[in-house]
XYZ file of C-alpha atoms in Angstrom:
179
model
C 0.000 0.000 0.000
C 1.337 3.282 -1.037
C 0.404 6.324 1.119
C -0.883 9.583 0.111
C -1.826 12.711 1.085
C -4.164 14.934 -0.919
C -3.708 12.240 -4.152
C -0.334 12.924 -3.959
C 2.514 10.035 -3.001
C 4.220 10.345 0.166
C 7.556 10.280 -1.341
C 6.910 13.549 -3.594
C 5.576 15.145 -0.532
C 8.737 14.366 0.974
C 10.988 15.595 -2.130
C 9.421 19.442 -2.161
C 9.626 19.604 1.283
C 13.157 18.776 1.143
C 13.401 21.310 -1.621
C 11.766 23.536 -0.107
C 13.751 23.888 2.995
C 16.795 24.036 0.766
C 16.410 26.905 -0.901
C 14.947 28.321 2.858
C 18.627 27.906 3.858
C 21.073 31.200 4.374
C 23.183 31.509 1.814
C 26.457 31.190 3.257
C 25.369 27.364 4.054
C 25.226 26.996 -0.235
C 27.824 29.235 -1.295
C 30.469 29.296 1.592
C 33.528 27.923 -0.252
C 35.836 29.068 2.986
C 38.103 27.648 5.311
C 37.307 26.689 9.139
C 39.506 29.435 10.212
C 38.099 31.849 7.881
C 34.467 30.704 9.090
C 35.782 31.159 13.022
C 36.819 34.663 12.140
C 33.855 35.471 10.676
C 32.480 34.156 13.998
C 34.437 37.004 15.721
C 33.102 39.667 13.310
C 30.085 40.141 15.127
C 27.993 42.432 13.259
C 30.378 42.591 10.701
C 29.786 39.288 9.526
C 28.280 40.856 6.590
C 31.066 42.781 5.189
C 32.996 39.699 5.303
C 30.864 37.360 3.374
C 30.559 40.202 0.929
C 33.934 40.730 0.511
C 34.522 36.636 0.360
C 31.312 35.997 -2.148
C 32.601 39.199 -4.970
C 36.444 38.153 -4.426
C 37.656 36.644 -8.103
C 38.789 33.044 -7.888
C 42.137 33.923 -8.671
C 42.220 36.093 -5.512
C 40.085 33.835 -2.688
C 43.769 32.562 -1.168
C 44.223 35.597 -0.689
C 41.391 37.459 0.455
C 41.209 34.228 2.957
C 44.062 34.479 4.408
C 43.371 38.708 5.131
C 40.459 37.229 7.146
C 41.350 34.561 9.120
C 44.691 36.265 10.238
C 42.891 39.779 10.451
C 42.902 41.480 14.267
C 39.273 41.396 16.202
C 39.191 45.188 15.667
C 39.663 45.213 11.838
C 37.024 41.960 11.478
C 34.751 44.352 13.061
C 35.096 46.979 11.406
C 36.399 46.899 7.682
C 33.989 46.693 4.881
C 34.206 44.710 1.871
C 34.986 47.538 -0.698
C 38.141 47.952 1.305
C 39.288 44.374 1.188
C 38.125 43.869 -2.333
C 40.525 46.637 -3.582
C 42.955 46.143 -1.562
C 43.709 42.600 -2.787
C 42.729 43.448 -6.689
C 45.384 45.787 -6.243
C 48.143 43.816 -4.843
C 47.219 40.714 -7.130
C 47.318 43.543 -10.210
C 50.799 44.514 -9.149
C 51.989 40.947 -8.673
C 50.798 40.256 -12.211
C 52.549 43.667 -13.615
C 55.820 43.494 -12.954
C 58.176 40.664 -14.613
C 59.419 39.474 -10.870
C 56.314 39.088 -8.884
C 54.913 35.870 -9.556
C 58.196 34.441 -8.177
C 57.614 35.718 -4.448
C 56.532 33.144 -2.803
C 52.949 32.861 -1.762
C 53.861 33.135 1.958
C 55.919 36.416 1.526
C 52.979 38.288 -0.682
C 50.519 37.381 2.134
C 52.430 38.141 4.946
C 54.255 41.662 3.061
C 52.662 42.717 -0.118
C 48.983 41.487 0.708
C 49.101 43.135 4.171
C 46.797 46.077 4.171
C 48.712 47.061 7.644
C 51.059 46.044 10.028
C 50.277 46.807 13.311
C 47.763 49.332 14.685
C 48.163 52.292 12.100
C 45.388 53.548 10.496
C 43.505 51.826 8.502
C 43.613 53.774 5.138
C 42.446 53.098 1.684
C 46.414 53.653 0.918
C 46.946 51.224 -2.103
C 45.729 52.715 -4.800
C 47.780 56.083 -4.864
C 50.501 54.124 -3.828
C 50.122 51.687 -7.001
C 49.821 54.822 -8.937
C 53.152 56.297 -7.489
C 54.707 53.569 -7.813
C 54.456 51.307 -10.805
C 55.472 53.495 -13.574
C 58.792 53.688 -11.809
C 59.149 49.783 -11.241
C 57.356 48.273 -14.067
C 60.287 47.616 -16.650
C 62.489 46.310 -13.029
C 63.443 42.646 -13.892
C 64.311 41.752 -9.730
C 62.269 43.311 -6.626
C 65.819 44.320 -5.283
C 66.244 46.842 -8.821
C 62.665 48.145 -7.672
C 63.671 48.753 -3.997
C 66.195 50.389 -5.012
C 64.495 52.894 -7.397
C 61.638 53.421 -5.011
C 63.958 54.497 -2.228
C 65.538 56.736 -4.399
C 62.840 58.406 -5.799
C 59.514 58.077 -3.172
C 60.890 59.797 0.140
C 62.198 63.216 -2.311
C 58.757 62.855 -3.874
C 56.439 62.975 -0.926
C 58.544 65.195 0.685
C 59.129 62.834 3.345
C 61.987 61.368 5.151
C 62.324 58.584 8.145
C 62.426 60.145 11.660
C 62.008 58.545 15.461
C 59.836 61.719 16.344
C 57.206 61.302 14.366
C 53.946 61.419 15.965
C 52.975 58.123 16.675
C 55.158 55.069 16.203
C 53.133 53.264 13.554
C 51.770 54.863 10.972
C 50.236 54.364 7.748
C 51.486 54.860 4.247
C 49.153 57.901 4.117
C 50.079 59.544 6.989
């Protein structure tokens, strides 16, 4: 005996429902494609949570390692408080300059995560620095076959151009690009 309810099968009952609670389901259950330590930062975002997912859902595939490893290694403050616009330029950029110049797909993932990825260091501000900086900077390094040739060239020719030049009494002790 087959059961049924309203002339319909039991079974097919069973498959919308299933269905049907599917597609009732958050979507960061279907789309998360995220690590567990990017997931337990998110955790520690609070209301930020948001931001995050944004910034991890727009993020080209290309770029995920990346933008993953900003979150799950990013201080309680900044998963709190930085939106996704941020993050999302901040990484195009620094993948854009990896791609640009002839040396910088041979630094190794670990140091472009850890020193070119980095949107900050310590507790400076937290300012929407890379873009100028890119613009500064790449039409002086861009034909530079070795990162040591474009060191050398950018400290040559930045400080005299911003006017700027390394001193222990500054303001504050750490202190971003912009300021």
């Amino acid at each position: 005996m087959k059961f049924q309810v309203r002339g319909l099968p039991v079974s097919v009952l069973f498959a919308f429902a299933a269905l049907y609670m599917a597609s009732a389901m958050p979507a960061q259950d279907k789309e998360a494609w995220w690590s567990v330590e990017v997931e337990q930062s998110l955790t520690s975002s609070g209301k930020n949570r948001a931001e995050l997912e944004n910034a991890l859902r727009a993020v080209p595939a290309d770029q995920r390692v990346g933008m993953a490893f900003l979150i799950a290694n990013m201080p309680d403050n900044d998963l709190r408080s930085l939106r996704a616009d941020f993050l999302l330029e901040n990484v195009a950029l620094a993948y854009q300059a990896r791609r640009q110049v002839p040396w910088g797909m041979k630094i190794p993932d670990a140091v472009f995560f850890d020193n070119v990825l980095a949107y900050a260091n310590v507790n400076e501000s937290r300012d929407p620095w890379r873009k100028e900086f890119y613009e500064l900077c790449m039409p002086l390094i861009k034909d530079c076959k070795t990162a040591s040739e474009a060191a050398e060239i950018l400290n040559r020719a930045i400080f005299p151009k911003l006017k700027v030049g390394y001193s222990t009494q500054r303001q504050k002790p750490h202190q971003s690009p912009r300021e």
